[in-house]
Amino acid sequence: MNFSVTDNDFFKETSLLSKEEKKGTVIHKSPSNIALIKYWGKHGVQLPNNPSLSFTLTNAFTETKLHYQTKAENESKSEISLEFWFENKKNEKFEQKIHKFLESLLPTQPFLGFVHLKIYSQNSFPHSAGIASSASSMATLALCLCDLEKQLLNTLENKEEFYQKASYLARLGSGSAARSVYSNIPITTWGQTNAIENTSDLYASPYSLPIHDIFQNYQDTILIVSAEEKSVSSRAGHALMETNPFAQTRYELAHSNLQKLITALEKGDTKTFIEVVENEAFVLHALMMCSSPPFILMETGTLTIIKKIQKFRKDNNIPICFTLDAGANVHVLYPNKYKNECLDFIERKLKPFCFEGKYLKDQLPVNSNQ
Ligand code: PMV
């Protein structure tokens, strides 16, 4: 599919856009996601150096409302006109960031210059919880932009094309956001791999292979170890992969881990699932530690929690495991059928290592209809 708005669509409609005032509102909601196979290292325009796979979350999401009104005939159509509100307050910092992003889209999405935009966005999770919101927020913005295009230019009628384009635009804002446009799909992949048909580096897709019942409604409890802003951004982290001596080995490992995970997901093999998922988390942080310059995003509490999870798993024979994002917080993953035992363990043994005792209960979406 062609992700640029074609001259044909555009010129057919812009004559109308200039003459007849159009206004309206579009609203979208996008979940956060947690990668099991990590994207770390990129090239070109936000293209991943390896395929990634993520679980979609349910309770952590961003909701965005976009109001648009076509500009008057005498107003410039080559500039972005934007007001951005976050959690009911005008937010200059986010406005600048989104303005820049929309400006970068103008050459391929020229309709963005024909409207005044007011965007209102809010997260379901606390702002100071140290949870990355770029994935859910860029995904929901991208969905709103696709709806805007649909309303203004009568394009993107086809549902699959609509979501592919939303994922494509979200990716340009933040790589992991490409995987957050599919709300009710439990697993998403992004990046070309021969292991899964129809995958692309340009956009993410709903996971199309069999998933065993044990992974239905899988639980993710997010332990807040630190609420501080990360000392090294993921943008800087990705860039450091360019000189990381283990980069090539890492990209190969991602492919073989993905293959193992696909089989484990199908067979319900929680042992292999745990091996792969924890390996991916350790490798991500090991790559940070052997970058030049090196950096550490884990905190003491992160390691204490990891060791306690591994011990609890061994002592109780419960398939609980952890994964990490680019930060200190720990995602604790376990099957729904062990929910009571695991939540009890988290409350008694892990909560003391959380920042202000904070943790968030989340899970994969139950419904798989988009
Ligand atoms: O989307 P970015 O550029 O913030 O990178 C995300 C990187 C990880 O969260 C560490 C891994 C991933 O695949 O989500």
Coordinates of C-alpha atoms and ligand atoms in Angstrom, one line a residue:
M1 CA 0.0 0.0 0.0
N2 CA 1.1 3.6 -0.6
F3 CA 1.3 5.5 2.7
S4 CA 1.5 8.9 1.1
V5 CA -1.7 10.6 0.2
T6 CA -1.8 10.3 -3.6
D7 CA -1.9 13.4 -5.7
N8 CA -5.2 12.1 -7.1
D9 CA -7.0 11.9 -3.7
F10 CA -5.5 15.1 -2.6
F11 CA -6.2 17.4 -5.5
K12 CA -9.7 15.9 -6.0
E13 CA -10.6 16.9 -2.4
T14 CA -8.5 20.0 -1.6
S15 CA -10.5 22.1 -4.0
L16 CA -13.5 21.1 -1.8
L17 CA -11.5 21.6 1.4
S18 CA -10.8 25.2 0.5
K19 CA -14.3 26.2 -0.4
E20 CA -16.6 24.4 1.9
E21 CA -15.9 24.6 5.7
K22 CA -15.6 21.2 7.4
K23 CA -15.2 20.5 11.1
G24 CA -15.6 17.6 13.4
T25 CA -14.1 15.5 16.2
V26 CA -12.5 12.1 16.2
I27 CA -11.7 10.1 19.3
H28 CA -9.4 7.1 19.8
K29 CA -8.0 5.0 22.6
S30 CA -4.8 3.0 22.4
P31 CA -3.3 0.5 24.8
S32 CA 0.2 0.4 26.1
N33 CA 2.2 -2.7 25.1
I34 CA 5.1 -4.6 26.6
A35 CA 7.6 -6.2 24.2
L36 CA 8.6 -9.8 24.8
I37 CA 11.0 -9.8 21.8
K38 CA 12.6 -6.4 22.1
Y39 CA 13.2 -3.8 19.4
W40 CA 16.6 -2.2 20.2
G41 CA 18.5 -0.7 17.3
K42 CA 17.2 0.9 14.2
H43 CA 18.1 2.3 10.8
G44 CA 16.8 4.6 8.1
V45 CA 13.5 6.3 9.1
Q46 CA 12.5 4.4 12.3
L47 CA 13.1 1.0 10.7
P48 CA 13.8 -1.8 13.2
N49 CA 17.0 -3.9 13.0
N50 CA 15.1 -7.0 14.1
P51 CA 11.4 -8.1 14.4
S52 CA 9.7 -7.6 17.8
L53 CA 6.6 -9.1 19.4
S54 CA 4.5 -7.6 22.2
F55 CA 1.7 -8.3 24.5
T56 CA -1.1 -5.7 24.3
L57 CA -2.2 -4.3 27.7
T58 CA -5.7 -3.4 28.8
N59 CA -5.8 -1.0 31.7
A60 CA -2.9 1.2 30.7
F61 CA -4.0 3.3 27.7
T62 CA -4.1 6.8 26.2
E63 CA -7.3 8.4 25.0
T64 CA -7.1 11.2 22.4
K65 CA -9.7 13.6 21.1
L66 CA -8.9 15.6 18.0
H67 CA -11.0 18.6 16.9
Y68 CA -10.5 19.9 13.4
Q69 CA -11.8 22.8 11.4
T70 CA -10.7 23.6 7.8
K71 CA -8.7 26.8 7.4
A72 CA -10.1 29.9 5.7
E73 CA -9.2 30.4 2.0
N74 CA -6.6 33.1 2.8
E75 CA -4.7 31.1 5.5
S76 CA -1.5 29.2 4.8
K77 CA -1.9 25.6 3.9
S78 CA 1.7 24.7 4.3
E79 CA 1.9 25.1 8.0
I80 CA 0.6 23.1 11.0
S81 CA -1.9 24.8 13.2
L82 CA -2.1 23.0 16.6
E83 CA -3.1 23.4 20.1
F84 CA -2.3 20.5 22.5
W85 CA -3.9 19.8 25.8
F86 CA -2.7 17.0 28.2
E87 CA -4.9 16.0 31.1
N88 CA -7.0 19.1 30.9
K89 CA -4.1 21.5 30.8
K90 CA -2.5 23.2 27.8
N91 CA 0.9 21.5 27.5
E92 CA 3.6 23.5 25.6
K93 CA 6.3 20.8 25.8
F94 CA 4.0 18.1 24.3
E95 CA 2.6 20.7 21.8
Q96 CA 6.1 21.4 20.5
K97 CA 6.9 17.7 20.1
I98 CA 3.6 16.9 18.3
H99 CA 3.9 20.1 16.2
K100 CA 7.3 18.9 15.0
F101 CA 6.0 15.4 14.3
L102 CA 3.1 16.7 12.3
E103 CA 5.4 19.0 10.4
S104 CA 7.6 16.0 9.5
L105 CA 4.4 14.3 8.0
L106 CA 3.3 17.3 5.9
P107 CA 5.2 16.4 2.7
T108 CA 3.4 13.0 2.5
Q109 CA 0.2 13.9 4.3
P110 CA -0.5 17.4 2.9
F111 CA -4.1 17.6 4.2
L112 CA -2.7 18.3 7.6
G113 CA -1.9 21.8 6.5
F114 CA -5.6 22.5 5.6
V115 CA -7.0 22.2 9.1
H116 CA -6.7 23.9 12.5
L117 CA -6.2 21.1 15.1
K118 CA -7.0 21.0 18.8
I119 CA -5.8 17.8 20.4
Y120 CA -6.8 16.7 23.9
S121 CA -5.0 13.6 25.4
Q122 CA -5.0 11.8 28.7
N123 CA -3.5 8.6 30.1
S124 CA -5.3 6.0 32.3
F125 CA -2.2 5.6 34.3
P126 CA -0.6 8.1 36.7
H127 CA 1.8 10.5 35.0
S128 CA 4.5 10.1 37.6
A129 CA 4.6 6.3 37.5
G130 CA 7.6 6.0 35.3
I131 CA 5.5 4.2 32.7
A132 CA 6.4 5.1 29.1
S133 CA 3.4 6.6 27.4
S134 CA 5.0 7.3 24.0
A135 CA 3.6 4.0 22.5
S136 CA 0.0 4.5 23.5
S137 CA 0.0 8.2 22.9
M138 CA 1.6 8.1 19.4
A139 CA -0.7 5.2 18.5
T140 CA -3.8 7.0 19.5
L141 CA -2.7 10.2 17.7
A142 CA -2.0 8.2 14.6
L143 CA -5.4 6.6 14.7
C144 CA -7.0 10.1 15.0
L145 CA -4.9 11.3 12.0
C146 CA -6.1 8.4 9.9
D147 CA -9.7 9.1 10.9
L148 CA -9.1 12.8 10.0
E149 CA -7.8 11.7 6.5
K150 CA -10.8 9.5 6.1
Q151 CA -13.3 12.2 6.9
L152 CA -11.5 14.9 4.8
L153 CA -10.5 12.9 1.8
N154 CA -12.8 9.9 1.8
T155 CA -9.8 7.5 1.8
L156 CA -8.9 4.5 4.1
E157 CA -12.3 2.9 3.9
N158 CA -10.7 -0.5 4.0
K159 CA -10.2 -1.5 7.7
E160 CA -6.9 -3.3 7.2
E161 CA -5.4 -0.4 5.3
F162 CA -6.7 2.0 7.9
Y163 CA -4.9 0.2 10.7
Q164 CA -1.7 -0.4 8.6
K165 CA -1.5 3.3 7.9
A166 CA -2.1 4.1 11.6
S167 CA 0.6 1.7 12.6
Y168 CA 2.9 3.2 9.9
L169 CA 2.4 6.8 11.2
A170 CA 2.6 5.7 14.8
R171 CA 6.0 4.1 14.0
L172 CA 7.3 7.4 12.7
G173 CA 6.5 9.0 16.1
S174 CA 7.9 6.2 18.3
G175 CA 8.9 2.7 17.1
S176 CA 7.1 0.7 19.8
A177 CA 3.9 2.7 19.1
A178 CA 3.5 0.8 15.8
R179 CA 2.5 -2.2 18.0
S180 CA -0.1 -0.2 20.0
V181 CA -2.8 0.6 17.4
Y182 CA -4.6 -2.8 17.7
S183 CA -6.6 -2.4 21.0
N184 CA -8.3 -5.8 21.3
I185 CA -5.6 -7.9 19.7
P186 CA -3.6 -9.7 22.5
I187 CA -0.3 -10.1 20.6
T188 CA 1.3 -7.9 17.9
T189 CA 4.5 -8.2 15.8
W190 CA 6.4 -5.5 14.0
G191 CA 9.3 -6.1 11.6
Q192 CA 9.9 -8.4 8.7
T193 CA 10.5 -12.1 9.6
N194 CA 10.2 -15.2 7.5
A195 CA 8.7 -16.9 10.6
I196 CA 5.4 -15.0 10.2
E197 CA 3.6 -14.3 6.9
N198 CA 2.9 -10.7 5.7
T199 CA 5.2 -9.0 8.3
S200 CA 6.8 -5.7 7.5
D201 CA 9.3 -3.2 8.8
L202 CA 6.9 -0.4 7.9
Y203 CA 4.0 -1.3 10.2
A204 CA 3.0 -3.8 12.9
S205 CA 0.3 -6.5 12.4
P206 CA -1.9 -8.6 14.7
Y207 CA -0.2 -11.9 15.5
S208 CA -1.6 -14.4 13.1
L209 CA -0.3 -17.7 14.5
P210 CA -1.9 -20.1 16.9
I211 CA -1.9 -19.2 20.6
H212 CA -2.5 -21.8 23.3
D213 CA -5.2 -21.3 25.9
I214 CA -2.7 -20.9 28.8
F215 CA -1.8 -17.5 27.2
Q216 CA -5.4 -16.3 27.1
N217 CA -6.0 -13.3 29.4
Y218 CA -2.3 -13.6 30.5
Q219 CA -1.6 -11.3 33.5
D220 CA 1.0 -8.5 33.7
T221 CA 1.5 -6.7 37.0
I222 CA 3.7 -3.7 36.5
L223 CA 5.9 -3.0 39.5
I224 CA 6.9 0.7 39.8
V225 CA 10.5 0.6 41.0
S226 CA 11.3 4.1 40.0
A227 CA 9.0 7.0 38.9
E228 CA 11.9 9.2 37.8
E229 CA 12.6 10.1 34.2
K230 CA 15.1 7.7 32.5
S231 CA 18.7 8.9 32.6
V232 CA 19.2 7.8 28.9
S233 CA 16.3 8.1 26.5
S234 CA 15.4 5.2 24.2
R235 CA 16.3 7.4 21.2
A236 CA 19.9 7.6 22.6
G237 CA 19.9 3.9 23.5
H238 CA 18.9 2.9 19.9
A239 CA 21.7 5.1 18.5
L240 CA 24.3 3.4 20.8
M241 CA 23.5 0.1 19.1
E242 CA 25.3 1.4 16.0
T243 CA 28.6 1.0 17.7
N244 CA 27.7 -1.8 20.1
P245 CA 30.2 -4.7 19.4
F246 CA 27.4 -7.3 20.1
A247 CA 24.8 -5.7 17.8
Q248 CA 24.9 -8.3 15.0
T249 CA 24.8 -11.2 17.4
R250 CA 21.8 -9.5 19.2
Y251 CA 19.8 -9.1 15.9
E252 CA 20.4 -12.8 15.1
L253 CA 19.4 -13.8 18.6
A254 CA 16.2 -11.8 18.3
H255 CA 15.3 -13.9 15.2
S256 CA 16.0 -17.2 17.0
N257 CA 14.2 -16.1 20.2
L258 CA 11.2 -15.1 18.1
Q259 CA 11.1 -18.6 16.5
K260 CA 11.3 -20.3 19.9
L261 CA 8.6 -18.0 21.3
I262 CA 6.3 -18.8 18.4
T263 CA 6.5 -22.5 19.1
A264 CA 6.1 -21.9 22.8
L265 CA 3.0 -19.8 22.3
E266 CA 1.4 -22.5 20.1
K267 CA 2.3 -25.4 22.4
G268 CA 1.5 -23.7 25.7
D269 CA 5.2 -24.4 26.6
T270 CA 5.6 -21.9 29.6
K271 CA 9.1 -23.2 30.3
T272 CA 10.5 -22.1 26.9
F273 CA 8.3 -19.0 27.1
I274 CA 10.0 -18.0 30.4
E275 CA 13.5 -18.8 29.1
V276 CA 13.0 -16.6 26.0
V277 CA 11.2 -13.7 27.7
E278 CA 13.7 -13.4 30.5
N279 CA 16.6 -13.8 28.1
E280 CA 15.3 -10.9 26.0
A281 CA 15.0 -8.7 29.1
F282 CA 18.5 -9.5 30.3
V283 CA 20.0 -9.1 26.8
L284 CA 18.4 -5.7 26.4
H285 CA 19.9 -4.4 29.7
A286 CA 23.3 -6.2 29.0
L287 CA 23.4 -4.3 25.6
M288 CA 23.0 -1.0 27.6
M289 CA 25.7 -2.0 29.9
C290 CA 28.2 -2.7 27.1
S291 CA 27.4 0.3 25.0
S292 CA 30.0 3.0 24.7
P293 CA 29.4 5.0 26.9
P294 CA 27.7 2.4 29.0
F295 CA 24.6 3.0 31.0
I296 CA 22.4 1.2 33.6
L297 CA 18.7 1.6 33.8
M298 CA 18.0 -1.1 36.4
E299 CA 17.9 -0.1 40.0
T300 CA 18.8 -2.2 43.1
G301 CA 15.1 -2.9 43.6
T302 CA 14.9 -4.3 40.0
L303 CA 17.5 -7.0 40.7
T304 CA 16.0 -7.8 44.2
I305 CA 12.6 -8.3 42.6
I306 CA 14.0 -10.4 39.7
K307 CA 15.7 -12.8 42.2
K308 CA 12.5 -13.1 44.3
I309 CA 10.4 -13.9 41.2
Q310 CA 12.9 -16.6 40.1
K311 CA 12.9 -18.1 43.6
F312 CA 9.1 -18.1 43.9
R313 CA 8.9 -19.8 40.5
K314 CA 11.3 -22.6 41.6
D315 CA 9.8 -23.1 45.1
N316 CA 6.2 -23.2 44.0
N317 CA 6.5 -24.5 40.5
I318 CA 4.4 -21.6 39.2
P319 CA 5.2 -20.3 35.7
I320 CA 5.7 -16.7 36.7
C321 CA 8.4 -14.6 35.0
F322 CA 9.5 -11.0 34.4
T323 CA 10.4 -8.7 31.6
L324 CA 11.8 -5.2 31.6
D325 CA 11.3 -2.2 29.4
A326 CA 14.0 0.4 28.9
G327 CA 13.8 1.4 32.6
A328 CA 13.8 0.1 36.1
N329 CA 10.2 -1.1 36.4
V330 CA 9.5 -4.8 36.3
H331 CA 6.6 -6.4 34.4
V332 CA 5.6 -9.6 36.2
L333 CA 3.9 -12.1 33.7
Y334 CA 1.9 -15.1 34.7
P335 CA -1.1 -17.2 33.5
N336 CA -4.6 -16.1 34.6
K337 CA -5.1 -19.4 36.5
Y338 CA -2.3 -18.5 38.9
K339 CA -3.6 -15.0 39.5
N340 CA -4.5 -15.4 43.2
E341 CA -1.2 -17.0 44.2
C342 CA 0.8 -14.5 42.2
L343 CA -1.0 -11.4 43.4
D344 CA -0.6 -12.6 47.0
F345 CA 3.1 -13.1 46.4
I346 CA 3.5 -9.6 44.8
E347 CA 1.6 -7.9 47.6
R348 CA 3.6 -9.6 50.4
K349 CA 7.1 -10.0 48.9
L350 CA 7.5 -7.6 46.0
K351 CA 5.5 -4.5 47.0
P352 CA 8.1 -3.5 49.7
F353 CA 10.6 -2.9 46.8
C354 CA 8.2 -0.8 44.8
F355 CA 8.4 3.0 44.8
E356 CA 5.8 4.1 47.4
G357 CA 4.5 0.5 47.2
K358 CA 3.0 1.2 43.8
Y359 CA 2.1 -1.4 41.3
L360 CA -0.5 -1.6 38.5
K361 CA -2.5 -4.7 37.6
D362 CA -2.9 -5.3 33.9
Q363 CA -3.6 -8.1 31.5
L364 CA -4.0 -9.0 27.9
P365 CA -7.4 -8.1 26.3
V366 CA -9.8 -11.0 26.4
N367 CA -11.8 -10.1 23.3
S368 CA -9.9 -10.5 20.0
N369 CA -12.2 -8.4 17.7
Q370 CA -10.6 -5.3 16.4
Ligands
PMV1 O1 9.7 2.9 20.8 P1 11.0 3.3 21.4 O2 11.8 4.1 20.5 O3 10.8 4.1 22.7 O4 11.8 2.0 21.8 C1 11.3 1.0 22.6 C2 12.3 0.1 23.0 C3 11.9 -1.0 24.0 O5 10.7 -0.6 24.8 C4 13.0 -1.2 25.0 C5 11.6 -2.3 23.4 C6 10.3 -2.4 22.6 O6 10.3 -3.2 21.6 O7 9.3 -1.8 23.0

